[in-house]
Each structure stands twice: as C-alpha cells, then as structure tokens.
C-alpha cells in the first residue's frame, strides 16, 4: 500500500458548532468544532467530542477553544490543529503513506477575501493539496436536491450555531443573500440568561443547549408539546443544589427576541429578491437547513407568518456537508460552484 500514491477526496463543512467530513458519500467525521490545548505549550490535548466534554470542566493548564466564531475562523492556529486532527481520525493507522488530499470546504456566502484565505491556508497547512471552496447555501441547495443551475429562484435559510444565512439562488449563482450573527448559540445564551434571572439557577453552555434541544420551541403553543425538562444546578445565591422543571412555553418566550431577528432577516431577504424569483420562491417554498431548523414549531411559525411554505431539509445538520460531498464527486459538473 505504501508504494502507491493516491488521492483521497474529502468534503468538509467547517462550522461554528460542528465539523462534518464526508468521504465517498459517507459521513466519516461528525464532531463538535472544539479543541483542547495545553495552555503553556499550546500542544493539542483533544479534539472534537472529547474536547467538548472538557469544556467548562478543565483545570487551569487546559483551555478549550472553539476555533470558529460567526461562521469564520477566529483562531487560526486552533483551526489548523482541529482540521489536521479530524483528518487524522479518518485514517489513524496509515503511517506508511499519506494520501494526497483534495478537499472541498464550504464557506459562508458573506465571507470576506481575508476570511476565505484563512480557510484555504488552514486546509493547506493541514495537508490539503488541492483545496476548493464552495458557498454554504449553494452546498445546502445541492444537498437538498435542488436543481441549482435552473433559471428558477430558490431560497435557503441555514440556521447554524454562529450565523443565520439566507440566500436566493438561481442559474448556479447567489442572487441575493443576507447573513446575521444571530443563530443557535444565541438561543442557548438566551436560555442561560433566562435561567439565571428567572429561576436563580446557574447553568453552563451544555446544560442550556440540552434545555433548548429538549424543550426549545419557536411557538408558545404546540400541538405535540414536550414534557417539562428537569434542570439541576446551583442556586445563584446560596450555591445549594436546585432542581427546576422547565416548560417549552417559558423557553419559547425567552428565545422570542432572537427568533424575531431571524424572522426579520428572512423578510428583508424576501424584500430584496427580484420579482420573478420571488414568484418562484412563493411557489416552491423556502428550505430550512442547519441545526436551528430542528427547533420545534419553527417551520410552522414561519409558514403562518409569511404565507409561504417552509420545508425542513431532510437531516438539516448534514445538508451542507452532503451537498459539498456531491459537488466534490461531480467536480466537473459543479466546477462553476468552486472557488
Ligand atoms: N434539535 C435541535 N433543536 C434546536 N437547535 C438545535 C437542535 N440540534 C442542534 N441544534 C443547534 O444547531 C446549532 C448547530 O447547527 P449546525 O451544526 O448547523 O451549525 P454550524 O454549521 O456548526 O454553524 P455555522 O453554520 O453557523 O458555522 C447549535 O446551536 C445547536 O444547539
Ligand atoms: Mg453551518
């Protein structure tokens, strides 16, 4: 084996919250975008899920870092280490040869030249020989199975951890896009703040996210309501343990402001859509992708509010990565998407 040189092809969705790598149409890495580093030597201690488990629990010699913020690389060194480590997870045993890597990475549509350069450099430093880039909403559209080359307007709303990106695509390009830095992580922060203020209980990021996933809702009335979620934590004042049941209704209230901002961004994108494409969007509906698309009641809320049907993409957490994988496999057909 070591005598052959071959090319390994990887599609990577480098997200603020999660990094997903697809190889030969299969998800081979699906890990939180997190690195644990030795504070003094900067040596990598753990990557992905293991680093996340350390988050909020490490002693002073270990720091846990999220290399991306708002969809773009914020810590260059940590990003490179993370990419390198995740690629290593795919072929841990092959020490005799390292395949030459062709990597397609997706980038937010509002990404600047400098931010794009940072992604390319990180992927190259991590061993990528040919590095291509694809805009995330394009990748999501391909992943959802839309005909991105058709003279037909489609709107994609991708609610990730750091950004909510809205794009109208037609004829293989992005016609209009709007990106706001209000997304899943802000909802988690809203919940932390609410638990502290309303219930006098301190909760960390992971607990707040668990509350969001278990009882998060975009509507204050649901047909199939989830059961109250029991939260454990210290009382703010006394530091004694507390147990608080939380209902979906109160969580819907505390996230209301942030969800309204997402709604306003979608409305603004619609406002800036040329009329012919607007008509297509009303006919086709709007596609929701990213982890935020899983929020209970969100599709119904938006559908009722805008009178346009919102569809949640199948497996929204993987839609962008899946589309990137398809673009990579058909690189000639989709070369117009590559940067
Ligand atoms: N069931 C769920 N209900 C609500 N939110 C969820 C659910 N599952 C995951 N999320 C949220 O989705 C977000 C992560 O989504 P995703 O993996 O699409 O983001 P990302 O691609 O890493 O971020 P970005 O695209 O902003 O760089 C997190 O904020 C997470 O809490
Ligand atoms: Mg994303």
XYZ file of C-alpha atoms and ligand atoms in Angstrom:
371
model
C 0.000 0.000 0.000
C 2.759 2.396 0.968
C 4.142 2.337 -2.553
C 1.083 3.766 -4.178
C 0.208 7.350 -4.090
C -3.446 8.054 -4.333
C -5.775 10.942 -3.845
C -8.234 10.995 -1.027
C -11.191 13.288 -1.570
C -12.850 14.967 1.388
C -15.790 17.327 1.653
C -15.751 19.435 4.793
C -18.356 21.586 6.482
C -16.273 23.603 8.884
C -18.983 25.027 11.134
C -19.026 27.223 14.209
C -20.659 24.419 16.202
C -19.935 21.212 14.272
C -17.450 19.993 11.702
C -18.542 17.279 9.326
C -16.379 15.442 6.822
C -17.765 13.314 4.027
C -15.704 10.851 2.042
C -17.161 8.712 -0.760
C -20.663 9.863 0.103
C -20.378 8.760 3.734
C -20.121 10.878 6.878
C -16.726 9.913 8.319
C -16.349 12.707 10.872
C -19.127 14.466 12.780
C -17.652 16.290 15.752
C -18.133 19.491 17.715
C -15.767 22.218 16.439
C -13.637 22.302 19.520
C -10.008 21.829 20.502
C -8.429 21.392 23.937
C -4.926 22.833 24.179
C -2.234 22.867 26.817
C -2.222 26.465 27.932
C 1.575 26.713 28.132
C 2.879 24.625 25.237
C -0.220 25.043 23.017
C 0.015 21.309 22.362
C -3.220 19.638 21.295
C -4.736 17.543 24.054
C -8.047 16.606 22.487
C -10.256 17.361 19.510
C -13.987 17.280 18.856
C -16.291 15.424 21.243
C -13.533 14.679 23.759
C -12.553 18.358 23.859
C -16.200 19.290 24.275
C -16.529 17.032 27.278
C -13.650 19.001 28.828
C -15.300 22.335 28.065
C -16.240 24.067 31.301
C -14.604 21.291 33.319
C -10.884 21.751 32.667
C -8.267 22.936 35.150
C -6.108 25.977 34.519
C -3.498 24.235 32.373
C -6.031 23.205 29.750
C -8.001 25.607 27.636
C -10.822 24.587 25.349
C -11.166 26.647 22.198
C -13.790 26.972 19.520
C -11.686 27.968 16.510
C -14.623 29.450 14.585
C -16.826 32.333 15.500
C -19.787 33.544 13.463
C -19.024 31.024 10.733
C -15.456 32.156 10.113
C -12.060 31.246 11.551
C -11.332 33.272 14.662
C -8.316 31.301 15.937
C -6.068 30.328 13.078
C -3.743 28.002 14.991
C -6.591 26.126 16.678
C -8.471 25.794 13.379
C -5.498 24.247 11.660
C -4.922 21.815 14.528
C -8.581 20.885 14.502
C -8.675 20.220 10.751
C -5.481 18.213 10.967
C -6.796 16.164 13.889
C -10.108 15.444 12.250
C -8.460 14.300 9.018
C -6.301 12.011 11.138
C -9.454 10.468 12.629
C -10.270 9.096 9.165
C -7.002 7.238 8.604
C -5.458 6.748 12.021
C -3.441 3.639 11.266
C -1.911 4.518 7.937
C 1.501 5.737 8.885
C 3.289 4.327 5.859
C 1.781 6.671 3.379
C -0.162 9.832 3.482
C -2.551 10.192 0.603
C -2.590 13.382 -1.335
C -5.685 15.245 -0.250
C -8.249 17.004 -2.339
C -10.522 18.962 -0.040
C -13.639 20.977 -0.697
C -14.507 23.224 2.222
C -17.625 25.324 2.412
C -17.639 28.956 3.398
C -20.386 31.400 4.390
C -21.696 33.433 1.461
C -20.904 36.721 3.185
C -17.297 35.671 3.796
C -14.576 38.253 3.004
C -11.464 37.563 0.887
C -9.345 37.510 4.029
C -11.652 35.031 5.754
C -11.657 32.859 2.647
C -7.858 32.954 2.571
C -7.767 31.815 6.209
C -9.854 28.742 5.385
C -7.707 27.904 2.371
C -4.457 28.327 4.317
C -5.691 26.207 7.226
C -6.784 23.413 4.925
C -3.475 23.563 3.057
C -1.404 23.584 6.226
C -3.408 20.612 7.443
C -2.263 18.665 4.384
C -4.706 19.585 1.626
C -3.001 19.652 -1.764
C -5.962 20.782 -3.871
C -8.269 22.946 -1.816
C -11.534 24.215 -3.256
C -14.248 26.233 -1.674
C -17.998 26.269 -2.099
C -20.537 28.709 -0.724
C -22.605 27.112 2.033
C -26.103 27.946 0.744
C -25.124 26.533 -2.651
C -23.892 23.372 -0.975
C -27.090 23.169 1.075
C -29.201 23.527 -2.081
C -27.261 20.736 -3.808
C -27.594 18.619 -0.666
C -31.340 19.179 -0.580
C -31.502 18.034 -4.201
C -32.489 21.304 -5.873
C -31.509 21.997 -9.465
C -29.173 24.893 -8.744
C -28.483 25.586 -12.415
C -32.108 26.076 -13.394
C -33.390 29.584 -14.194
C -35.535 29.317 -11.129
C -35.385 31.024 -7.750
C -34.931 29.015 -4.564
C -34.436 30.336 -1.072
C -32.314 28.556 1.530
C -32.250 29.551 5.199
C -29.345 27.951 7.089
C -29.520 28.427 10.850
C -26.211 27.246 12.289
C -24.504 27.854 15.598
C -22.995 31.232 14.782
C -24.857 32.614 11.786
C -28.205 32.545 10.096
C -27.642 32.763 6.360
C -30.348 33.395 3.867
C -29.665 33.079 0.158
C -31.634 33.171 -3.049
C -30.039 31.110 -5.766
C -30.751 30.838 -9.466
C -28.720 29.834 -12.538
C -25.883 28.444 -10.452
C -25.250 31.620 -8.507
C -26.297 33.549 -5.437
C -28.667 36.340 -6.438
C -29.358 37.790 -3.028
C -28.040 36.955 0.388
C -28.396 38.133 3.912
C -26.431 36.925 6.876
C -26.936 37.788 10.527
C -24.865 36.786 13.516
C -27.873 35.579 15.444
C -28.233 31.783 15.433
C -28.330 28.671 17.612
C -25.625 29.790 20.041
C -27.562 32.975 20.780
C -30.652 30.943 21.617
C -28.536 28.891 24.016
C -27.258 32.122 25.576
C -30.831 33.436 25.914
C -31.699 30.306 27.888
C -28.688 30.670 30.207
C -29.594 34.246 30.917
C -33.241 33.369 31.497
C -32.437 30.520 33.895
C -30.214 32.846 35.885
C -32.707 35.693 36.033
C -35.948 33.806 36.366
C -35.004 30.690 38.287
C -31.861 31.854 40.095
C -30.030 28.829 38.797
C -26.626 28.835 37.132
C -26.360 26.652 34.065
C -23.421 26.123 31.711
C -23.475 26.145 27.938
C -24.014 22.400 27.620
C -26.956 22.344 30.014
C -28.538 25.336 28.284
C -28.169 23.571 24.942
C -29.760 20.440 26.396
C -32.715 22.564 27.551
C -33.010 24.000 24.044
C -32.980 20.593 22.396
C -35.391 19.041 24.907
C -37.954 21.805 25.319
C -36.954 24.546 22.859
C -39.836 25.906 20.804
C -40.467 28.753 18.369
C -44.156 28.755 19.312
C -45.800 29.250 22.692
C -48.434 26.725 21.739
C -47.557 23.329 20.279
C -49.848 20.514 19.176
C -47.371 17.932 20.447
C -45.773 19.598 23.452
C -42.656 18.043 25.012
C -42.690 17.197 28.713
C -41.095 19.647 31.119
C -37.349 19.236 31.375
C -35.756 18.965 34.806
C -32.674 21.115 35.236
C -30.150 20.593 38.031
C -27.722 23.238 39.154
C -26.573 25.512 41.939
C -28.736 28.273 43.332
C -27.192 31.621 42.431
C -27.431 32.997 45.943
C -26.969 30.024 48.238
C -24.906 27.739 45.972
C -27.093 24.873 47.193
C -28.326 22.335 44.636
C -31.637 23.091 42.937
C -33.972 21.174 40.717
C -36.167 23.180 38.362
C -38.702 21.853 35.845
C -38.767 23.998 32.691
C -41.617 24.147 30.203
C -41.406 24.715 26.455
C -43.599 27.781 26.832
C -41.202 29.704 29.024
C -38.299 28.754 26.764
C -40.275 29.936 23.726
C -40.747 33.271 25.499
C -37.110 33.712 26.406
C -35.917 32.995 22.840
C -38.566 35.204 21.256
C -36.347 38.236 20.624
C -33.654 36.244 18.837
C -36.145 34.251 16.771
C -37.810 37.521 15.735
C -34.447 38.741 14.473
C -34.122 35.644 12.289
C -37.630 36.219 11.023
C -36.860 39.855 10.207
C -33.749 38.785 8.276
C -35.803 36.381 6.148
C -38.337 39.120 5.451
C -35.567 41.508 4.475
C -34.085 38.934 2.086
C -37.510 38.442 0.500
C -37.841 42.189 0.140
C -34.588 42.317 -1.828
C -35.495 39.426 -4.116
C -36.251 40.350 -7.757
C -39.979 39.834 -8.523
C -39.659 36.910 -10.974
C -37.583 34.959 -8.482
C -39.922 35.958 -5.675
C -42.775 34.292 -7.545
C -40.735 31.086 -7.873
C -39.988 31.110 -4.148
C -43.642 31.515 -3.236
C -44.409 28.551 -5.486
C -41.527 26.323 -4.334
C -41.482 27.232 -0.678
C -38.383 28.026 1.380
C -35.897 25.427 2.620
C -34.606 25.381 6.192
C -31.209 23.800 6.917
C -28.672 23.790 9.765
C -29.234 22.619 13.333
C -31.587 25.528 14.044
C -34.054 24.091 11.514
C -34.775 21.381 14.102
C -36.315 23.877 16.519
C -39.865 22.779 17.362
C -42.546 24.828 15.649
C -40.146 26.966 13.629
C -41.357 25.833 10.210
C -44.987 26.294 11.237
C -44.334 29.700 12.745
C -42.598 30.957 9.599
C -45.131 29.379 7.258
C -48.024 31.032 9.104
C -46.288 34.361 9.367
C -45.194 34.677 5.730
C -47.780 32.644 3.959
C -45.038 30.746 2.163
C -44.442 27.081 2.865
C -41.222 26.361 4.830
C -39.716 22.902 4.345
C -37.212 21.461 6.819
C -34.412 19.767 4.865
C -34.006 16.073 5.468
C -31.203 15.723 8.035
C -30.652 19.508 8.286
C -27.418 19.177 10.313
C -25.798 17.370 7.388
C -27.371 19.138 4.381
C -24.394 21.435 3.716
C -21.812 18.660 4.097
C -23.859 16.314 1.937
C -24.109 18.895 -0.840
C -20.387 19.585 -0.596
C -19.789 15.848 -0.992
C -21.987 15.709 -4.077
C -20.217 18.722 -5.589
C -16.856 17.060 -4.921
C -17.871 13.796 -6.520
C -19.131 15.604 -9.611
C -16.434 18.213 -9.612
C -16.599 18.738 -13.393
C -20.337 19.280 -13.401
C -20.182 21.574 -10.402
C -16.924 23.354 -11.199
C -18.905 26.568 -11.575
C -19.577 26.395 -7.827
C -15.934 26.104 -6.799
C -13.785 28.987 -5.648
N -32.923 19.686 17.984
C -32.427 20.921 17.967
N -33.230 21.988 18.254
C -32.715 23.226 18.226
N -31.439 23.535 17.945
C -30.612 22.519 17.652
C -31.053 21.174 17.640
N -29.986 20.383 17.314
C -28.934 21.204 17.137
N -29.287 22.488 17.333
C -28.438 23.681 17.292
O -27.900 23.831 15.989
C -26.657 24.535 16.074
C -25.615 23.811 15.260
O -26.050 23.716 13.951
P -25.019 23.459 12.752
O -24.208 22.250 13.016
O -25.806 23.537 11.504
O -24.096 24.761 12.925
P -22.690 25.052 12.243
O -22.752 24.694 10.806
O -21.610 24.419 13.036
O -22.589 26.637 12.446
P -22.441 27.797 11.357
O -23.099 27.340 10.116
O -23.091 28.993 11.981
O -20.958 27.976 11.219
C -26.275 24.602 17.550
O -26.534 25.907 18.054
C -27.212 23.569 18.170
O -27.524 23.911 19.513
Mg -23.242 25.609 9.039
